[in-house]
Amino acid sequence: MCGRYALGIRASFVRYQLQQQGMQVDNAPEDDEARETYNFPPGAYGLVYRAEVPDSGLRDDEETPAEVNEQTDAPTAVQEDRTGEDETSQEDQATGDKKHFNYEIKVMKWGLIPFWTKRSPDYGSMMRTINCRDDSLIENRGMWNTMKQRKRCIVVAQGFYEWLKKGPGGKEKVPHFVKRKDGQLMCFAGLWDCVKYEDAEEKLYTYTIITTDSNKQLNFLHDRMPVILDPDTDAMKLWLDPTVNKWSKELQSLLKPFEGELECYPVNKDVGKVGNNSPDFIIPVDSKENKKNIANFFGNAQKKNDLKHSSQENKEVKVERNQDIRKTEDHNGSENSAPMPVPPKSDGGMKRKADLDDEGEHVEKAPKLEFNPDDKPSLQQPATPDKAPSPPKRTTAKKTRSATSNADVSKKPSPAKADGSKRITSFFGKT
C-alpha cells in the first residue's frame, strides 16, 4: 500500500490543474516523457512536483538553486564570489526575506533508489521502496534520513487502488478505486533521490510515496493509505520548502490520515494485471458508464432486441402496404347495396356432386375427364336412367353429428384410412 494508482492524463493537463489550484509551476516536461496510464505500476515513470534544488538537496541556508557543484545538474548560472556570503545570509535572516525558488514537475521512476547505490537493484529490491511508512521517519536514522530532510516532494495522481480481501482465507480480491470527492488531483507526500550507477552515464531520479494509518472511511479496505496533502495550503508549502532542511516535529505532524472526503468503490478486476489499461478502471463497476456493468449488458441486449422487433414490424407494415394497393371506394354501409348471391347453373351435367369424407367433412369431387375417339376431351356425363330418380324423402330421424364439422354423417362406420387412422367412433365402440 500504495502499490498501484491512476495517472491517465497528460503532463500539460497536470500543470494546468496545479496552476488552477494556486500552485507555482515554472517548468514541466513534454507530454510524451511520462507514462500516461490508468493502471500505473511500480517501476514506471510518473510526475513529481518539487522545488528546483541540487541533486543533494539544499544543505544549508547559504546554498541557492543558482549555485553549481560537482554532484548536481542544477540550473547553471554565473558562480558568485562566496566572499561575504555569510554576511549576506545574516542580513536575509535579520530582515526575514526568503530566497525565491522555482518549482517544477519532473519525470521520475517509482521505487526509490538511494544515491549511494552502486549498481541497479533487482525488481524485488525496488518494490520494497515504493512506499515509506510515516513511523519510520520519526527517528533521525535509517535510509530515509537524508531524503526526509532535503528531498521532499509531491507525487501527482488521479487516485489509487486497493484490493479488498473477501471469501475464505481472503482468496478473492476485489479492486477498489479511491479518489477525492471534489474531483481534484491527489497530491501524495513523497521523497525523491538521484543516483548514478558506476557503469551508467546518466543520472536516475526516483521517488517513494509516504503512507500512514487509514482514516475511518477506508478502514474496511486497508489499514494503510497514502499521505494526502491539500494544494496551496500551509501544510503543502511547509512540506515543499527547501529551506526547511532539518526534520522536525512540525514536519512529522503533516503525515496523518486524510481529513477530507473521499470516494471509494469497486472497479474492473482487469486492473489487477499489470499492462492492462482502460478508462473503465476508474469507473464504478455498477455504473452505467462502465462497459463491464452486467445491467448494461442486459440493457444493451434488450435494446438490440427491441430494435430488431421494431425493424421487423416496420418491414411487415411496409410489405402489407406494398401488397394492399387496391383502389378504395366509398360505400353507404347498408346491406341493401350488397351484391346478390350468384344463382346456380341449370346444367346438371356441370354441377359438382358433394360428398362427405371419413371424418364427416364436405368434399367437392371434381368431374372426371375422358377422351372421345376423336381424341377431343369432354366431360363424362352421368348415365341417364329411363326414369329420372325421385328426390330422397326427408325423414325426421335424428342424424349423427360430427365432432369436427357441422355436417351430418352416416352411422355406418367408415373403413380405416390408408395411413392407419380409424374413426373415433370405432375406437370407443370396441372399448
Coordinates of C-alpha atoms in Angstrom, one line a residue:
M1 CA 0.0 0.0 0.0
C2 CA 0.0 2.1 -2.1
G3 CA 1.0 -0.3 -4.9
R4 CA -1.0 1.0 -7.9
Y5 CA -2.5 4.3 -8.8
A6 CA -4.1 6.1 -11.8
L7 CA -2.4 8.7 -14.0
G8 CA -4.2 8.6 -17.3
I9 CA -3.7 12.3 -18.1
R10 CA -1.0 14.3 -19.9
A11 CA 1.7 16.3 -18.2
S12 CA 0.4 19.6 -19.7
F13 CA -3.0 18.9 -18.1
V14 CA -1.4 18.2 -14.7
R15 CA 0.5 21.5 -15.0
Y16 CA -2.8 23.3 -15.8
Q17 CA -4.6 21.7 -12.9
L18 CA -1.9 22.6 -10.3
Q19 CA -1.8 26.2 -11.5
Q20 CA -5.5 26.4 -11.3
Q21 CA -5.2 25.4 -7.6
G22 CA -2.8 28.2 -7.0
M23 CA 0.5 26.3 -7.2
Q24 CA 3.6 27.7 -8.8
V25 CA 4.8 25.7 -11.9
D26 CA 7.8 27.1 -13.6
N27 CA 8.8 24.1 -15.6
A28 CA 7.1 20.9 -16.8
P29 CA 8.1 18.0 -19.1
E30 CA 6.6 17.2 -22.5
D31 CA 3.5 15.0 -22.6
D32 CA 5.4 12.0 -24.1
E33 CA 8.1 12.0 -21.4
A34 CA 5.9 10.4 -18.6
R35 CA 3.8 7.3 -18.8
E36 CA 0.1 8.0 -19.2
T37 CA -2.0 5.1 -17.9
Y38 CA -5.0 4.4 -15.7
N39 CA -3.0 1.4 -14.3
F40 CA 0.2 3.0 -13.1
P41 CA 2.6 0.3 -11.7
P42 CA 5.9 0.4 -9.7
G43 CA 8.9 1.0 -12.0
A44 CA 7.0 3.3 -14.3
Y45 CA 7.9 7.0 -14.8
G46 CA 5.5 9.3 -13.1
L47 CA 5.1 13.0 -12.4
V48 CA 6.7 14.5 -9.3
Y49 CA 6.2 18.1 -8.1
R50 CA 9.1 19.7 -6.2
A51 CA 11.4 22.7 -5.7
E52 CA 14.3 23.0 -8.1
V53 CA 17.3 22.2 -5.9
P54 CA 20.6 20.5 -6.3
D55 CA 20.6 16.7 -6.5
S56 CA 22.0 16.5 -3.0
G57 CA 19.3 18.8 -1.7
L58 CA 19.6 22.3 -0.2
R59 CA 22.2 21.6 2.5
D60 CA 22.1 24.9 4.4
D61 CA 20.8 28.5 4.2
E62 CA 23.8 29.7 2.3
E63 CA 23.2 27.5 -0.8
T64 CA 20.9 28.7 -3.5
P65 CA 19.5 26.9 -6.6
A66 CA 21.8 29.0 -8.8
E67 CA 24.9 27.5 -7.2
V68 CA 26.6 24.6 -9.0
N69 CA 28.7 21.9 -7.6
E70 CA 30.2 18.7 -8.8
Q71 CA 27.3 16.5 -7.6
T72 CA 24.4 18.3 -9.2
D73 CA 23.0 19.3 -12.5
A74 CA 21.1 22.3 -11.1
P75 CA 20.4 25.3 -13.4
T76 CA 23.7 26.8 -14.4
A77 CA 24.4 30.4 -13.6
V78 CA 27.4 32.6 -13.1
Q79 CA 29.1 31.5 -10.0
E80 CA 29.2 34.2 -7.4
D81 CA 32.1 35.0 -5.2
R82 CA 31.4 33.4 -1.8
T83 CA 33.3 36.2 0.0
G84 CA 31.0 37.9 2.3
E85 CA 28.3 35.3 1.7
D86 CA 27.8 34.7 5.4
E87 CA 27.1 38.4 5.9
T88 CA 24.5 38.4 3.2
S89 CA 22.9 35.4 4.7
Q90 CA 22.7 37.1 8.1
E91 CA 21.1 40.1 6.6
D92 CA 18.5 38.0 4.9
Q93 CA 17.7 36.3 8.3
A94 CA 17.5 39.6 10.0
T95 CA 15.1 41.1 7.5
G96 CA 13.1 37.9 7.3
D97 CA 13.5 37.8 3.5
K98 CA 13.2 34.4 1.8
K99 CA 15.0 33.3 -1.3
H100 CA 13.0 32.7 -4.4
F101 CA 12.8 29.1 -5.7
N102 CA 11.4 27.7 -8.9
Y103 CA 9.1 24.8 -8.7
E104 CA 8.8 22.1 -11.4
I105 CA 7.0 19.0 -12.5
K106 CA 9.7 16.4 -13.1
V107 CA 9.6 12.9 -14.5
M108 CA 10.9 10.2 -12.0
K109 CA 10.8 6.5 -11.6
W110 CA 8.6 5.0 -9.0
G111 CA 10.6 3.0 -6.5
L112 CA 13.3 5.0 -4.6
I113 CA 16.9 4.0 -5.1
P114 CA 19.3 5.8 -2.6
F115 CA 22.1 7.9 -4.0
W116 CA 24.8 5.6 -2.6
T117 CA 23.7 2.6 -4.7
K118 CA 26.5 1.4 -7.0
R119 CA 24.5 -1.0 -9.3
S120 CA 21.0 -1.2 -10.5
P121 CA 18.9 -3.3 -8.0
D122 CA 16.6 -6.1 -9.0
Y123 CA 12.9 -5.7 -9.2
G124 CA 12.2 -7.2 -5.8
S125 CA 14.5 -4.7 -4.0
M126 CA 12.9 -1.8 -5.8
M127 CA 9.4 -3.0 -4.8
R128 CA 10.4 -2.6 -1.1
T129 CA 11.0 1.1 -1.6
I130 CA 7.8 2.2 -3.5
N131 CA 6.4 3.2 -0.1
C132 CA 7.8 4.7 3.0
R133 CA 6.0 4.3 6.4
D134 CA 5.4 7.5 8.3
D135 CA 6.6 5.9 11.6
S136 CA 9.9 5.1 10.0
L137 CA 10.7 8.8 9.8
I138 CA 10.3 9.6 13.4
E139 CA 14.0 8.9 14.4
N140 CA 16.8 10.6 12.6
R141 CA 18.4 7.4 11.2
G142 CA 17.9 4.8 8.6
M143 CA 17.9 5.0 4.8
W144 CA 15.3 7.8 4.7
N145 CA 17.2 10.2 6.9
T146 CA 18.8 12.2 4.1
M147 CA 15.7 12.3 1.9
K148 CA 13.3 13.4 4.6
Q149 CA 15.3 16.4 5.4
R150 CA 16.3 17.8 2.0
K151 CA 14.4 15.9 -0.7
R152 CA 10.7 16.1 -0.1
C153 CA 8.2 16.2 -3.0
I154 CA 4.6 15.7 -4.1
V155 CA 3.5 12.7 -6.3
V156 CA 0.6 13.6 -8.6
A157 CA -2.2 11.1 -9.3
Q158 CA -5.9 10.8 -10.1
G159 CA -6.4 8.3 -7.3
F160 CA -5.1 5.0 -6.1
Y161 CA -6.2 1.3 -6.0
E162 CA -6.5 -1.0 -3.1
W163 CA -7.7 -4.7 -3.1
L164 CA -10.4 -5.8 -0.6
K165 CA -9.8 -9.4 0.5
K166 CA -13.0 -11.5 0.7
G167 CA -14.1 -15.1 1.0
P168 CA -12.4 -17.9 2.9
G169 CA -8.8 -17.1 3.6
G170 CA -9.1 -13.8 1.6
K171 CA -8.6 -15.7 -1.7
E172 CA -11.0 -13.4 -3.5
K173 CA -9.6 -9.8 -4.0
V174 CA -11.9 -7.1 -5.2
P175 CA -10.1 -3.9 -6.5
H176 CA -11.4 -0.6 -5.3
F177 CA -10.5 2.9 -6.6
V178 CA -10.1 5.8 -4.2
K179 CA -10.3 9.4 -5.3
R180 CA -11.1 12.9 -3.9
K181 CA -14.7 13.6 -3.8
D182 CA -14.2 17.2 -5.1
G183 CA -12.6 15.7 -8.3
Q184 CA -9.2 17.4 -7.8
L185 CA -5.9 15.7 -8.4
M186 CA -4.4 13.7 -5.5
C187 CA -1.1 15.0 -4.1
F188 CA 0.7 12.3 -2.2
A189 CA 3.5 13.3 0.2
G190 CA 6.7 11.7 -1.1
L191 CA 10.5 11.6 -1.1
W192 CA 12.9 11.6 -4.0
D193 CA 16.6 10.9 -4.7
C194 CA 19.1 10.9 -7.5
V195 CA 21.6 8.1 -8.2
K196 CA 24.3 7.4 -10.8
Y197 CA 25.5 3.9 -11.2
E198 CA 29.1 3.0 -11.7
D199 CA 28.6 1.8 -15.2
A200 CA 26.0 4.4 -16.2
E201 CA 26.4 7.8 -17.9
E202 CA 23.1 9.3 -16.9
K203 CA 21.5 10.0 -13.6
L204 CA 18.4 8.4 -12.4
Y205 CA 15.7 10.2 -10.4
T206 CA 13.4 8.0 -8.3
Y207 CA 10.7 8.6 -5.7
T208 CA 8.6 6.9 -3.0
I209 CA 5.1 7.5 -1.6
I210 CA 4.7 8.0 2.2
T211 CA 1.9 6.1 3.8
T212 CA 0.1 6.4 7.2
D213 CA -2.9 4.9 9.0
S214 CA -6.1 4.7 7.1
N215 CA -8.9 7.1 8.0
K216 CA -12.3 5.9 9.2
Q217 CA -13.6 5.9 5.6
L218 CA -11.0 3.4 4.4
N219 CA -10.6 1.2 7.4
F220 CA -12.7 -1.5 5.9
L221 CA -10.4 -1.6 2.9
H222 CA -6.9 -1.5 4.3
D223 CA -5.1 -0.3 7.4
R224 CA -2.7 1.9 5.5
M225 CA -3.2 4.8 3.0
P226 CA -1.0 7.4 1.3
V227 CA -0.5 10.8 3.0
I228 CA -2.6 13.2 1.0
L229 CA -1.9 17.0 1.2
D230 CA -4.2 19.7 0.0
P231 CA -2.9 22.0 -2.7
D232 CA -1.8 25.6 -1.9
T233 CA -2.1 25.1 1.9
D234 CA 0.4 25.9 4.6
A235 CA 1.0 22.2 5.1
M236 CA 2.0 21.7 1.5
K237 CA 4.1 24.9 1.4
L238 CA 6.0 23.7 4.5
W239 CA 6.5 20.2 3.1
L240 CA 8.0 21.6 -0.2
D241 CA 10.0 24.4 1.4
P242 CA 13.7 23.6 0.5
T243 CA 15.0 25.9 3.2
V244 CA 13.5 23.7 5.9
N245 CA 16.2 21.2 5.7
K246 CA 16.1 19.7 9.2
W247 CA 13.5 17.2 10.2
S248 CA 11.1 18.4 12.9
K249 CA 8.0 17.5 14.8
E250 CA 6.1 20.0 12.7
L251 CA 7.0 18.1 9.5
Q252 CA 6.2 14.8 11.2
S253 CA 2.8 16.1 12.2
L254 CA 1.9 16.6 8.5
L255 CA 2.0 12.8 8.0
K256 CA -1.5 11.9 9.1
P257 CA -4.7 10.4 7.6
F258 CA -6.6 12.5 5.1
E259 CA -9.4 14.5 6.8
G260 CA -11.3 15.4 3.6
E261 CA -14.0 13.5 1.8
L262 CA -13.1 10.6 -0.5
E263 CA -14.9 8.3 -2.9
C264 CA -14.3 4.6 -2.8
Y265 CA -15.9 2.0 -5.0
P266 CA -15.3 -1.4 -6.7
V267 CA -13.8 -1.4 -10.2
N268 CA -13.0 -3.7 -13.0
K269 CA -10.9 -6.7 -11.9
D270 CA -8.8 -6.4 -15.1
V271 CA -6.8 -3.6 -13.3
G272 CA -5.1 -6.4 -11.3
K273 CA -3.0 -7.4 -14.3
V274 CA 0.0 -5.0 -14.9
G275 CA -0.1 -3.9 -18.5
N276 CA -3.9 -3.6 -18.8
N277 CA -5.0 -0.1 -19.3
S278 CA -8.6 1.3 -19.7
P279 CA -10.5 4.4 -18.6
D280 CA -13.1 1.9 -17.2
F281 CA -10.6 1.1 -14.4
I282 CA -11.6 4.3 -12.5
I283 CA -15.3 4.0 -13.1
P284 CA -17.5 2.0 -10.7
V285 CA -18.4 -1.5 -11.8
D286 CA -22.2 -0.8 -11.3
S287 CA -22.1 2.5 -13.2
K288 CA -23.9 2.9 -16.5
E289 CA -20.7 4.3 -17.9
N290 CA -18.9 1.1 -17.3
K291 CA -19.0 -1.4 -20.2
K292 CA -18.5 -4.3 -17.7
N293 CA -21.7 -3.5 -15.9
I294 CA -24.0 -6.5 -16.0
A295 CA -27.0 -4.2 -16.1
N296 CA -25.6 -2.5 -19.2
F297 CA -25.1 -5.9 -20.8
F298 CA -28.7 -6.9 -20.4
G299 CA -29.8 -3.4 -21.1
N300 CA -27.9 -3.4 -24.4
A301 CA -29.3 -6.9 -25.3
Q302 CA -32.8 -5.7 -24.6
K303 CA -32.2 -2.6 -26.7
K304 CA -30.9 -4.6 -29.6
N305 CA -33.9 -6.9 -29.3
D306 CA -36.3 -4.0 -29.3
L307 CA -34.6 -2.5 -32.3
K308 CA -34.8 -5.9 -34.1
H309 CA -38.5 -6.2 -33.4
S310 CA -39.2 -2.7 -34.4
S311 CA -37.3 -3.2 -37.6
Q312 CA -39.3 -6.4 -38.3
E313 CA -42.6 -4.7 -37.6
N314 CA -41.7 -1.8 -39.9
K315 CA -40.7 -4.3 -42.6
E316 CA -44.0 -6.2 -42.2
V317 CA -46.0 -2.9 -42.4
K318 CA -44.1 -1.9 -45.5
V319 CA -44.9 -5.3 -47.1
E320 CA -48.6 -5.0 -46.3
R321 CA -48.7 -1.5 -47.7
N322 CA -46.9 -2.6 -50.9
Q323 CA -49.4 -5.5 -51.4
D324 CA -52.5 -3.6 -50.5
I325 CA -52.6 -1.0 -53.2
R326 CA -56.2 -1.5 -54.3
K327 CA -58.4 1.4 -55.0
T328 CA -60.7 2.4 -52.2
E329 CA -64.3 3.0 -52.9
D330 CA -66.9 4.6 -50.6
H331 CA -70.0 2.7 -49.6
N332 CA -73.1 3.7 -47.8
G333 CA -72.7 0.9 -45.3
S334 CA -76.2 -0.6 -45.9
E335 CA -76.8 -4.3 -46.7
N336 CA -79.3 -3.3 -49.3
S337 CA -76.4 -2.4 -51.6
A338 CA -74.5 -5.7 -51.1
P339 CA -74.2 -7.9 -54.2
M340 CA -76.7 -10.7 -54.6
P341 CA -75.5 -14.3 -54.5
V342 CA -74.8 -15.9 -57.9
P343 CA -77.7 -18.3 -58.8
P344 CA -76.6 -22.0 -59.5
K345 CA -76.3 -23.1 -63.2
S346 CA -79.2 -25.1 -64.6
D347 CA -76.8 -27.5 -66.5
G348 CA -76.9 -30.5 -64.2
G349 CA -74.0 -32.1 -66.2
M350 CA -71.6 -29.4 -65.0
K351 CA -72.8 -29.4 -61.4
R352 CA -70.3 -30.9 -58.9
K353 CA -71.5 -33.5 -56.5
A354 CA -71.0 -33.0 -52.8
D355 CA -69.9 -35.9 -50.6
L356 CA -68.6 -36.5 -47.1
D357 CA -65.2 -37.9 -46.2
D358 CA -64.5 -40.3 -43.4
E359 CA -64.4 -37.6 -40.8
G360 CA -67.7 -36.1 -41.9
E361 CA -66.3 -33.1 -43.8
H362 CA -67.8 -31.9 -47.1
V363 CA -65.6 -32.7 -50.1
E364 CA -66.1 -31.4 -53.6
K365 CA -65.5 -34.1 -56.1
A366 CA -64.2 -32.9 -59.4
P367 CA -65.7 -34.3 -62.6
K368 CA -63.6 -37.0 -64.3
L369 CA -62.1 -36.4 -67.7
E370 CA -62.1 -38.9 -70.5
F371 CA -61.1 -38.8 -74.2
N372 CA -63.5 -39.4 -77.1
P373 CA -62.5 -41.5 -80.0
D374 CA -61.6 -38.4 -81.9
D375 CA -59.0 -37.5 -79.1
K376 CA -61.1 -34.5 -78.0
P377 CA -61.5 -34.2 -74.3
S378 CA -65.0 -34.0 -72.9
L379 CA -66.7 -34.1 -69.6
Q380 CA -68.2 -37.5 -68.8
Q381 CA -71.9 -37.2 -68.4
P382 CA -73.6 -39.3 -65.7
A383 CA -75.7 -42.2 -67.0
T384 CA -79.3 -41.2 -67.5
P385 CA -81.8 -43.8 -66.4
D386 CA -85.0 -44.4 -68.2
K387 CA -86.8 -42.6 -65.4
A388 CA -85.4 -39.7 -63.5
P389 CA -84.7 -40.7 -59.9
S390 CA -87.0 -39.3 -57.4
P391 CA -85.5 -36.9 -54.8
P392 CA -84.8 -38.5 -51.4
K393 CA -87.5 -38.3 -48.9
R394 CA -86.9 -36.2 -45.8
T395 CA -87.1 -38.1 -42.6
T396 CA -87.4 -36.8 -39.1
A397 CA -85.0 -39.3 -37.7
K398 CA -82.1 -37.7 -35.6
K399 CA -78.9 -37.8 -37.5
T400 CA -75.4 -38.3 -36.1
R401 CA -73.4 -35.1 -35.9
S402 CA -69.6 -34.9 -36.5
A403 CA -67.3 -33.7 -33.6
T404 CA -65.2 -31.7 -36.1
S405 CA -67.9 -30.5 -38.5
N406 CA -71.4 -29.2 -38.6
A407 CA -72.4 -31.7 -41.5
D408 CA -74.4 -34.8 -40.9
V409 CA -72.6 -38.1 -41.1
S410 CA -73.8 -41.7 -41.6
K411 CA -73.9 -44.0 -38.6
K412 CA -72.2 -46.7 -40.6
P413 CA -68.5 -46.8 -39.7
S414 CA -66.1 -45.9 -42.5
P415 CA -63.2 -48.2 -43.3
A416 CA -59.8 -47.3 -42.0
K417 CA -57.7 -44.8 -43.9
A418 CA -54.6 -45.7 -45.7
D419 CA -52.4 -44.1 -43.0
G420 CA -53.8 -46.5 -40.3
S421 CA -56.0 -44.0 -38.5
K422 CA -59.6 -45.0 -37.6
R423 CA -62.7 -43.2 -36.8
I424 CA -63.0 -42.2 -33.2
T425 CA -66.5 -43.8 -33.1
S426 CA -65.0 -47.2 -34.0
F427 CA -62.4 -46.8 -31.2
F428 CA -64.9 -46.2 -28.5
G429 CA -67.2 -48.9 -29.9
K430 CA -64.6 -51.6 -29.2
T431 CA -63.7 -50.5 -25.7

